[in-house]
Amino acid sequence: MGLLDGFKAFFHQTVLKMQGKALTPEEEEELLSKLIMADFSLKKAQALLEQIKEKGNNVDVIREVLLNEAPPFEPLRDTSVPSVFFIIGVNGVGKTTTVAKLAHMYAKQGKNVVVVGADTFRAAAQDQLSTLVNRMPVTYVGGERGSDSGSILYKALSENPQASVFLVDTAGRIHTSRALIDELSKLIKVGKKFSEEFPQEVLLVLDGTQGIQGYRQAISFVQGTPITGLVLTKMDSTAKGGMIFSIWDELKIPVKLVCFGQQLDDIDFYSPQRVVDAVLGNNGGGNND
C-alpha cells in the first residue's frame, strides 16, 4: 500500500537514526512538515509532535503515540439478518466499485446478497454496477435513470425477505448539495418502514489520495447524514492517509474498510496496527490483530 510513504521515508532517514536523542529544531520542523504532507491537519500534526517530544524520540514511543491517536478498529454491523448498508460518497471516489467488492466479499461467505442500484442520478451508474455484479451469485435490483430511488429500495426490501445483506449504491452526492442529501434522508425513511434498525451502516467512501479534500467531505456529509463508518479507496497509489486521524479526532467516525487495486478481492478490514506499521516501515512486525 502507498500509505504515508513520505512519512515512512522520513522515519528511515531521520528519526530512526536518532533514536534516544533529542530532535533538533530543524528536525522538529521537518517532522511537522512531513506530517502535514501526509495529510494530517496542522492541529493534529502539532499535537503529535508535542507527544513525541515529551515521551522521547524512540521508535517504540512513536509507534505508541500513533496507535493511541489512530481510529480504533470497529467491525461492520452485519450480525443482524438482514443487514442494510448504504454506501455514499461523491462521484469518482470508487463508491460503486466498493459496492461490488462488498458484494463479492459477502457472496464468498455464502450470504444471500442483494445489490440495490439506487443511484438514478448518474447516467452510467446502473450499467456500471449491474455489469460489475453480473457474474456474481447475487440479486441485483435497479431502475432507469431518473426513477425514484426510494421506490427501488422499497422493491428490493419487500421482494427479497430471504436476503442476508442489502448493499445500496446511492447517488454520487456533491457534499454541498442539499437536495441530494435530502434524498438520502428519504432512503433512510424507506428503510425504517421495514425495521427501525435499517440501515445498520451508512458508509462514506473517501478517495485516500484526496487528503484534506476527503476530510472536508466528511465534515460536510456528517452535518446531514448519520455516517457510521468510512471506506478508504485507492490505497495502493499515492494515498497518505493522515486525514483519518483528523476525522477521528473531530468526528469520531471509525474507518471500517480499505480498498486497494482493481480486483474484486482488493478490499480488507481496516487495522490501526497495519496503518502504523506502514508508517514506520515495519512490514509484518508488531501486533496486527
mmCIF file of C-alpha atoms in Angstrom:
data_model
loop_
_atom_site.group_PDB
_atom_site.id
_atom_site.type_symbol
_atom_site.label_atom_id
_atom_site.label_comp_id
_atom_site.label_asym_id
_atom_site.label_seq_id
_atom_site.Cartn_x
_atom_site.Cartn_y
_atom_site.Cartn_z
ATOM 1 C CA MET A 1 0.000 0.000 0.000
ATOM 2 C CA GLY A 2 1.115 3.568 -0.598
ATOM 3 C CA LEU A 3 0.019 4.624 2.861
ATOM 4 C CA LEU A 4 2.072 7.524 4.261
ATOM 5 C CA ASP A 5 5.091 6.715 2.064
ATOM 6 C CA GLY A 6 6.668 10.142 2.510
ATOM 7 C CA PHE A 7 6.294 9.987 6.273
ATOM 8 C CA LYS A 8 7.741 6.474 6.373
ATOM 9 C CA ALA A 9 10.765 7.581 4.368
ATOM 10 C CA PHE A 10 11.348 10.420 6.819
ATOM 11 C CA PHE A 11 11.478 7.993 9.729
ATOM 12 C CA HIS A 12 14.049 5.898 7.916
ATOM 13 C CA GLN A 13 16.156 8.942 7.040
ATOM 14 C CA THR A 14 15.960 10.869 10.308
ATOM 15 C CA VAL A 15 14.015 9.627 13.293
ATOM 16 C CA LEU A 16 15.162 6.014 13.267
ATOM 17 C CA LYS A 17 18.784 7.181 13.057
ATOM 18 C CA MET A 18 18.265 9.497 16.025
ATOM 19 C CA GLN A 19 16.613 7.099 18.452
ATOM 20 C CA GLY A 20 17.002 8.199 22.052
ATOM 21 C CA LYS A 21 18.331 11.620 21.094
ATOM 22 C CA ALA A 22 16.513 14.928 21.220
ATOM 23 C CA LEU A 23 15.312 16.245 17.891
ATOM 24 C CA THR A 24 16.952 19.450 16.758
ATOM 25 C CA PRO A 25 14.697 22.428 15.914
ATOM 26 C CA GLU A 26 15.373 21.721 12.240
ATOM 27 C CA GLU A 27 14.333 18.085 12.621
ATOM 28 C CA GLU A 28 11.200 19.102 14.532
ATOM 29 C CA GLU A 29 10.269 21.464 11.726
ATOM 30 C CA GLU A 30 10.868 18.771 9.125
ATOM 31 C CA LEU A 31 8.803 16.229 11.063
ATOM 32 C CA LEU A 32 5.937 18.718 11.351
ATOM 33 C CA SER A 33 6.181 19.386 7.620
ATOM 34 C CA LYS A 34 6.133 15.665 6.797
ATOM 35 C CA LEU A 35 3.082 15.117 8.983
ATOM 36 C CA ILE A 36 1.232 17.897 7.164
ATOM 37 C CA MET A 37 2.350 16.490 3.800
ATOM 38 C CA ALA A 38 0.937 13.140 4.931
ATOM 39 C CA ASP A 39 -2.478 14.875 5.228
ATOM 40 C CA PHE A 40 -2.523 15.369 8.980
ATOM 41 C CA SER A 41 -4.174 18.685 9.838
ATOM 42 C CA LEU A 42 -1.863 21.331 11.294
ATOM 43 C CA LYS A 43 -3.579 20.991 14.678
ATOM 44 C CA LYS A 44 -3.146 17.211 14.664
ATOM 45 C CA ALA A 45 0.440 17.370 13.422
ATOM 46 C CA GLN A 46 1.413 19.805 16.177
ATOM 47 C CA ALA A 47 -0.246 17.622 18.833
ATOM 48 C CA LEU A 48 1.600 14.518 17.607
ATOM 49 C CA LEU A 49 4.919 16.352 17.525
ATOM 50 C CA GLU A 50 4.466 17.542 21.115
ATOM 51 C CA GLN A 51 3.732 13.999 22.300
ATOM 52 C CA ILE A 52 6.815 12.643 20.533
ATOM 53 C CA LYS A 53 8.987 15.374 22.069
ATOM 54 C CA GLU A 54 7.513 14.774 25.530
ATOM 55 C CA LYS A 55 7.746 10.979 25.522
ATOM 56 C CA GLY A 56 11.049 10.631 23.700
ATOM 57 C CA ASN A 57 12.414 10.158 20.209
ATOM 58 C CA ASN A 58 12.191 6.407 20.175
ATOM 59 C CA VAL A 59 10.541 4.228 17.545
ATOM 60 C CA ASP A 60 8.510 2.352 20.191
ATOM 61 C CA VAL A 61 7.291 5.639 21.660
ATOM 62 C CA ILE A 62 6.409 6.985 18.222
ATOM 63 C CA ARG A 63 4.509 3.801 17.399
ATOM 64 C CA GLU A 64 2.633 4.059 20.697
ATOM 65 C CA VAL A 65 1.734 7.705 20.028
ATOM 66 C CA LEU A 66 0.424 6.928 16.552
ATOM 67 C CA LEU A 67 -1.533 3.877 17.730
ATOM 68 C CA ASN A 68 -3.154 5.901 20.506
ATOM 69 C CA GLU A 69 -4.216 8.562 18.028
ATOM 70 C CA ALA A 70 -5.338 6.265 15.180
ATOM 71 C CA PRO A 71 -9.030 5.428 14.779
ATOM 72 C CA PRO A 72 -9.760 2.129 16.555
ATOM 73 C CA PHE A 73 -10.990 -0.901 14.652
ATOM 74 C CA GLU A 74 -14.749 -1.359 14.670
ATOM 75 C CA PRO A 75 -16.339 -4.331 12.865
ATOM 76 C CA LEU A 76 -19.099 -3.949 10.331
ATOM 77 C CA ARG A 77 -22.589 -4.147 11.823
ATOM 78 C CA ASP A 78 -23.576 -7.202 9.827
ATOM 79 C CA THR A 79 -24.704 -9.609 12.539
ATOM 80 C CA SER A 80 -28.407 -8.865 12.065
ATOM 81 C CA VAL A 81 -30.288 -10.680 9.297
ATOM 82 C CA PRO A 82 -30.915 -8.900 7.123
ATOM 83 C CA SER A 83 -28.351 -6.113 7.337
ATOM 84 C CA VAL A 84 -28.769 -2.992 5.217
ATOM 85 C CA PHE A 85 -25.763 -0.910 4.199
ATOM 86 C CA PHE A 86 -25.994 2.456 2.434
ATOM 87 C CA ILE A 87 -22.836 3.334 0.512
ATOM 88 C CA ILE A 88 -22.461 7.085 -0.002
ATOM 89 C CA GLY A 89 -19.864 9.496 -1.371
ATOM 90 C CA VAL A 90 -19.126 11.932 -4.169
ATOM 91 C CA ASN A 91 -18.648 10.780 -7.746
ATOM 92 C CA GLY A 92 -15.197 9.483 -8.606
ATOM 93 C CA VAL A 93 -14.109 8.163 -5.198
ATOM 94 C CA GLY A 94 -14.764 4.492 -6.033
ATOM 95 C CA LYS A 95 -18.192 4.206 -4.424
ATOM 96 C CA THR A 96 -19.807 1.884 -6.970
ATOM 97 C CA THR A 97 -16.701 -0.317 -7.153
ATOM 98 C CA THR A 98 -16.758 -0.554 -3.355
ATOM 99 C CA VAL A 99 -20.336 -1.848 -3.510
ATOM 100 C CA ALA A 100 -19.211 -4.552 -5.958
ATOM 101 C CA LYS A 101 -16.255 -5.523 -3.769
ATOM 102 C CA LEU A 102 -18.508 -5.804 -0.711
ATOM 103 C CA ALA A 103 -20.972 -7.903 -2.697
ATOM 104 C CA HIS A 104 -18.141 -10.201 -3.763
ATOM 105 C CA MET A 105 -16.847 -10.462 -0.181
ATOM 106 C CA TYR A 106 -20.225 -11.430 1.263
ATOM 107 C CA ALA A 107 -21.078 -13.771 -1.627
ATOM 108 C CA LYS A 108 -17.840 -15.676 -0.954
ATOM 109 C CA GLN A 109 -19.037 -16.097 2.632
ATOM 110 C CA GLY A 110 -22.158 -17.812 1.299
ATOM 111 C CA LYS A 111 -24.504 -14.980 2.222
ATOM 112 C CA ASN A 112 -27.602 -14.107 0.241
ATOM 113 C CA VAL A 113 -26.692 -10.694 -1.154
ATOM 114 C CA VAL A 114 -28.980 -8.137 -2.768
ATOM 115 C CA VAL A 115 -27.320 -5.213 -4.534
ATOM 116 C CA VAL A 116 -29.594 -2.191 -4.880
ATOM 117 C CA GLY A 117 -28.839 0.301 -7.641
ATOM 118 C CA ALA A 118 -30.378 3.402 -6.059
ATOM 119 C CA ASP A 119 -28.112 5.796 -7.960
ATOM 120 C CA THR A 120 -30.575 7.022 -10.565
ATOM 121 C CA PHE A 121 -28.835 10.373 -10.919
ATOM 122 C CA ARG A 122 -25.635 9.440 -12.800
ATOM 123 C CA ALA A 123 -26.248 8.230 -16.347
ATOM 124 C CA ALA A 124 -23.893 5.223 -16.324
ATOM 125 C CA ALA A 125 -24.364 4.183 -12.694
ATOM 126 C CA GLN A 126 -26.888 1.391 -13.306
ATOM 127 C CA ASP A 127 -24.912 -0.087 -16.196
ATOM 128 C CA GLN A 128 -21.642 0.075 -14.277
ATOM 129 C CA LEU A 129 -22.984 -1.618 -11.165
ATOM 130 C CA SER A 130 -25.034 -4.270 -12.954
ATOM 131 C CA THR A 131 -22.007 -5.153 -15.105
ATOM 132 C CA LEU A 132 -19.751 -5.453 -12.050
ATOM 133 C CA VAL A 133 -22.101 -7.829 -10.217
ATOM 134 C CA ASN A 134 -23.469 -9.650 -13.267
ATOM 135 C CA ARG A 135 -21.315 -12.753 -12.788
ATOM 136 C CA MET A 136 -21.696 -12.909 -9.017
ATOM 137 C CA PRO A 137 -24.221 -15.155 -7.237
ATOM 138 C CA VAL A 138 -26.140 -12.075 -6.054
ATOM 139 C CA THR A 139 -29.501 -10.452 -6.807
ATOM 140 C CA TYR A 140 -29.492 -7.049 -8.489
ATOM 141 C CA VAL A 141 -32.389 -4.599 -8.198
ATOM 142 C CA GLY A 142 -32.140 -1.363 -10.162
ATOM 143 C CA GLY A 143 -34.122 1.135 -12.176
ATOM 144 C CA GLU A 144 -33.990 3.614 -15.027
ATOM 145 C CA ARG A 145 -32.145 6.907 -14.825
ATOM 146 C CA GLY A 146 -34.340 9.486 -13.152
ATOM 147 C CA SER A 147 -36.600 6.923 -11.486
ATOM 148 C CA ASP A 148 -37.439 7.189 -7.813
ATOM 149 C CA SER A 149 -34.619 5.735 -5.717
ATOM 150 C CA GLY A 150 -36.930 5.227 -2.746
ATOM 151 C CA SER A 151 -39.203 3.021 -4.845
ATOM 152 C CA ILE A 152 -36.220 0.921 -5.951
ATOM 153 C CA LEU A 153 -35.163 0.382 -2.345
ATOM 154 C CA TYR A 154 -38.731 -0.441 -1.293
ATOM 155 C CA LYS A 155 -38.992 -3.019 -4.071
ATOM 156 C CA ALA A 156 -35.678 -4.608 -3.103
ATOM 157 C CA LEU A 157 -36.580 -4.873 0.568
ATOM 158 C CA SER A 158 -40.120 -6.122 0.027
ATOM 159 C CA GLU A 159 -39.317 -8.699 -2.665
ATOM 160 C CA ASN A 160 -36.252 -10.286 -1.038
ATOM 161 C CA PRO A 161 -37.183 -11.345 2.510
ATOM 162 C CA GLN A 162 -34.633 -14.172 2.337
ATOM 163 C CA ALA A 163 -31.660 -11.826 1.896
ATOM 164 C CA SER A 164 -28.789 -11.703 4.380
ATOM 165 C CA VAL A 165 -27.440 -8.303 3.367
ATOM 166 C CA PHE A 166 -28.607 -5.416 1.193
ATOM 167 C CA LEU A 167 -25.910 -3.192 -0.334
ATOM 168 C CA VAL A 168 -27.403 0.094 -1.505
ATOM 169 C CA ASP A 169 -25.475 2.202 -4.015
ATOM 170 C CA THR A 170 -26.714 5.775 -3.613
ATOM 171 C CA ALA A 171 -26.374 8.737 -5.947
ATOM 172 C CA GLY A 172 -22.899 10.259 -6.050
ATOM 173 C CA ARG A 173 -23.526 13.289 -3.943
ATOM 174 C CA ILE A 174 -21.798 16.600 -4.194
ATOM 175 C CA HIS A 175 -21.429 17.012 -0.457
ATOM 176 C CA THR A 176 -22.636 20.620 -0.666
ATOM 177 C CA SER A 177 -25.864 19.609 -2.473
ATOM 178 C CA ARG A 178 -28.777 19.862 -0.075
ATOM 179 C CA ALA A 179 -31.208 18.171 -2.481
ATOM 180 C CA LEU A 180 -29.102 15.036 -2.801
ATOM 181 C CA ILE A 181 -28.508 14.781 0.931
ATOM 182 C CA ASP A 182 -32.276 15.143 1.420
ATOM 183 C CA GLU A 183 -32.715 12.211 -0.986
ATOM 184 C CA LEU A 184 -30.533 10.076 1.262
ATOM 185 C CA SER A 185 -32.738 11.028 4.216
ATOM 186 C CA LYS A 186 -35.707 9.766 2.205
ATOM 187 C CA LEU A 187 -33.963 6.424 1.613
ATOM 188 C CA ILE A 188 -33.351 6.092 5.339
ATOM 189 C CA LYS A 189 -37.060 6.651 5.985
ATOM 190 C CA VAL A 190 -37.919 3.927 3.459
ATOM 191 C CA GLY A 191 -35.608 1.511 5.259
ATOM 192 C CA LYS A 192 -37.168 2.266 8.626
ATOM 193 C CA LYS A 193 -40.602 1.295 7.278
ATOM 194 C CA PHE A 194 -39.273 -2.265 7.376
ATOM 195 C CA SER A 195 -37.191 -2.036 10.557
ATOM 196 C CA GLU A 196 -36.018 0.673 12.914
ATOM 197 C CA GLU A 197 -32.591 -0.980 12.704
ATOM 198 C CA PHE A 198 -32.248 -0.145 8.989
ATOM 199 C CA PRO A 199 -29.733 0.875 7.839
ATOM 200 C CA GLN A 200 -27.182 -0.750 10.129
ATOM 201 C CA GLU A 201 -24.373 1.009 8.268
ATOM 202 C CA VAL A 202 -24.054 4.271 6.353
ATOM 203 C CA LEU A 203 -20.557 4.040 4.888
ATOM 204 C CA LEU A 204 -18.917 7.150 3.479
ATOM 205 C CA VAL A 205 -16.410 6.314 0.745
ATOM 206 C CA LEU A 206 -13.379 8.605 0.585
ATOM 207 C CA ASP A 207 -10.609 8.637 -2.000
ATOM 208 C CA GLY A 208 -7.433 8.055 0.010
ATOM 209 C CA THR A 209 -5.415 10.168 -2.428
ATOM 210 C CA GLN A 210 -7.507 13.315 -1.917
ATOM 211 C CA GLY A 211 -6.139 14.182 1.505
ATOM 212 C CA ILE A 212 -7.631 17.278 3.052
ATOM 213 C CA GLN A 213 -10.458 17.254 0.490
ATOM 214 C CA GLY A 214 -11.632 13.933 1.918
ATOM 215 C CA TYR A 215 -11.564 15.481 5.378
ATOM 216 C CA ARG A 216 -13.756 18.348 4.138
ATOM 217 C CA GLN A 217 -16.187 15.904 2.544
ATOM 218 C CA ALA A 218 -16.571 14.073 5.848
ATOM 219 C CA ILE A 219 -17.193 17.350 7.685
ATOM 220 C CA SER A 220 -19.927 18.304 5.192
ATOM 221 C CA PHE A 221 -21.619 14.897 4.974
ATOM 222 C CA VAL A 222 -21.862 14.404 8.708
ATOM 223 C CA GLN A 223 -23.931 17.579 9.056
ATOM 224 C CA GLY A 224 -26.869 15.936 7.294
ATOM 225 C CA THR A 225 -26.123 12.211 7.327
ATOM 226 C CA PRO A 226 -25.742 9.690 10.183
ATOM 227 C CA ILE A 227 -22.421 8.263 8.987
ATOM 228 C CA THR A 228 -21.381 5.093 10.822
ATOM 229 C CA GLY A 229 -18.039 4.409 9.146
ATOM 230 C CA LEU A 230 -15.528 5.253 6.438
ATOM 231 C CA VAL A 231 -14.188 3.283 3.485
ATOM 232 C CA LEU A 232 -10.810 4.424 2.142
ATOM 233 C CA THR A 233 -10.199 3.653 -1.530
ATOM 234 C CA LYS A 234 -7.191 3.798 -3.854
ATOM 235 C CA MET A 235 -4.849 2.922 -1.003
ATOM 236 C CA ASP A 236 -2.413 1.261 -3.416
ATOM 237 C CA SER A 237 -1.403 4.531 -5.056
ATOM 238 C CA THR A 238 -0.271 7.856 -3.634
ATOM 239 C CA ALA A 239 -2.628 7.751 -0.656
ATOM 240 C CA LYS A 240 -1.119 9.099 2.554
ATOM 241 C CA GLY A 241 -3.991 8.647 4.984
ATOM 242 C CA GLY A 242 -3.285 11.256 7.639
ATOM 243 C CA MET A 243 -6.794 12.620 7.168
ATOM 244 C CA ILE A 244 -8.277 9.630 9.021
ATOM 245 C CA PHE A 245 -6.538 10.779 12.225
ATOM 246 C CA SER A 246 -8.154 14.221 11.926
ATOM 247 C CA ILE A 247 -11.580 12.815 11.031
ATOM 248 C CA TRP A 248 -11.488 10.514 14.053
ATOM 249 C CA ASP A 249 -10.202 13.301 16.292
ATOM 250 C CA GLU A 250 -13.027 15.674 15.412
ATOM 251 C CA LEU A 251 -15.941 13.485 14.285
ATOM 252 C CA LYS A 252 -15.258 10.094 15.913
ATOM 253 C CA ILE A 253 -16.138 8.259 12.683
ATOM 254 C CA PRO A 254 -14.259 4.940 12.506
ATOM 255 C CA VAL A 255 -12.612 3.530 9.402
ATOM 256 C CA LYS A 256 -14.257 0.198 8.566
ATOM 257 C CA LEU A 257 -12.634 -0.857 5.273
ATOM 258 C CA VAL A 258 -9.761 -0.078 2.919
ATOM 259 C CA CYS A 259 -9.749 -0.781 -0.817
ATOM 260 C CA PHE A 260 -6.659 -1.182 -2.963
ATOM 261 C CA GLY A 261 -6.187 -2.345 -6.532
ATOM 262 C CA GLN A 262 -8.699 -3.110 -9.258
ATOM 263 C CA GLN A 263 -9.649 -6.693 -8.418
ATOM 264 C CA LEU A 264 -12.824 -7.596 -6.530
ATOM 265 C CA ASP A 265 -10.740 -9.194 -3.772
ATOM 266 C CA ASP A 266 -8.824 -5.935 -3.196
ATOM 267 C CA ILE A 267 -10.727 -4.978 -0.054
ATOM 268 C CA ASP A 268 -9.831 -5.552 3.577
ATOM 269 C CA PHE A 269 -10.828 -4.556 7.072
ATOM 270 C CA TYR A 270 -9.101 -1.503 8.500
ATOM 271 C CA SER A 271 -6.354 -2.192 11.015
ATOM 272 C CA PRO A 272 -4.747 0.616 13.069
ATOM 273 C CA GLN A 273 -1.745 -1.625 13.679
ATOM 274 C CA ARG A 274 -1.267 -2.128 9.958
ATOM 275 C CA VAL A 275 -1.536 1.610 9.335
ATOM 276 C CA VAL A 276 1.112 2.424 11.913
ATOM 277 C CA ASP A 277 3.368 -0.415 10.741
ATOM 278 C CA ALA A 278 3.110 1.016 7.234
ATOM 279 C CA VAL A 279 4.047 4.455 8.566
ATOM 280 C CA LEU A 280 7.116 3.079 10.318
ATOM 281 C CA GLY A 281 8.053 0.655 7.545
ATOM 282 C CA ASN A 282 7.593 -2.291 9.898
ATOM 283 C CA ASN A 283 6.316 -4.837 7.396
ATOM 284 C CA GLY A 284 4.809 -7.727 9.241
ATOM 285 C CA GLY A 285 6.085 -6.502 12.576
ATOM 286 C CA GLY A 286 4.173 -5.549 15.646
ATOM 287 C CA ASN A 287 0.734 -6.669 16.636
ATOM 288 C CA ASN A 288 -1.578 -6.863 13.657
ATOM 289 C CA ASP A 289 -4.642 -8.228 15.400
#
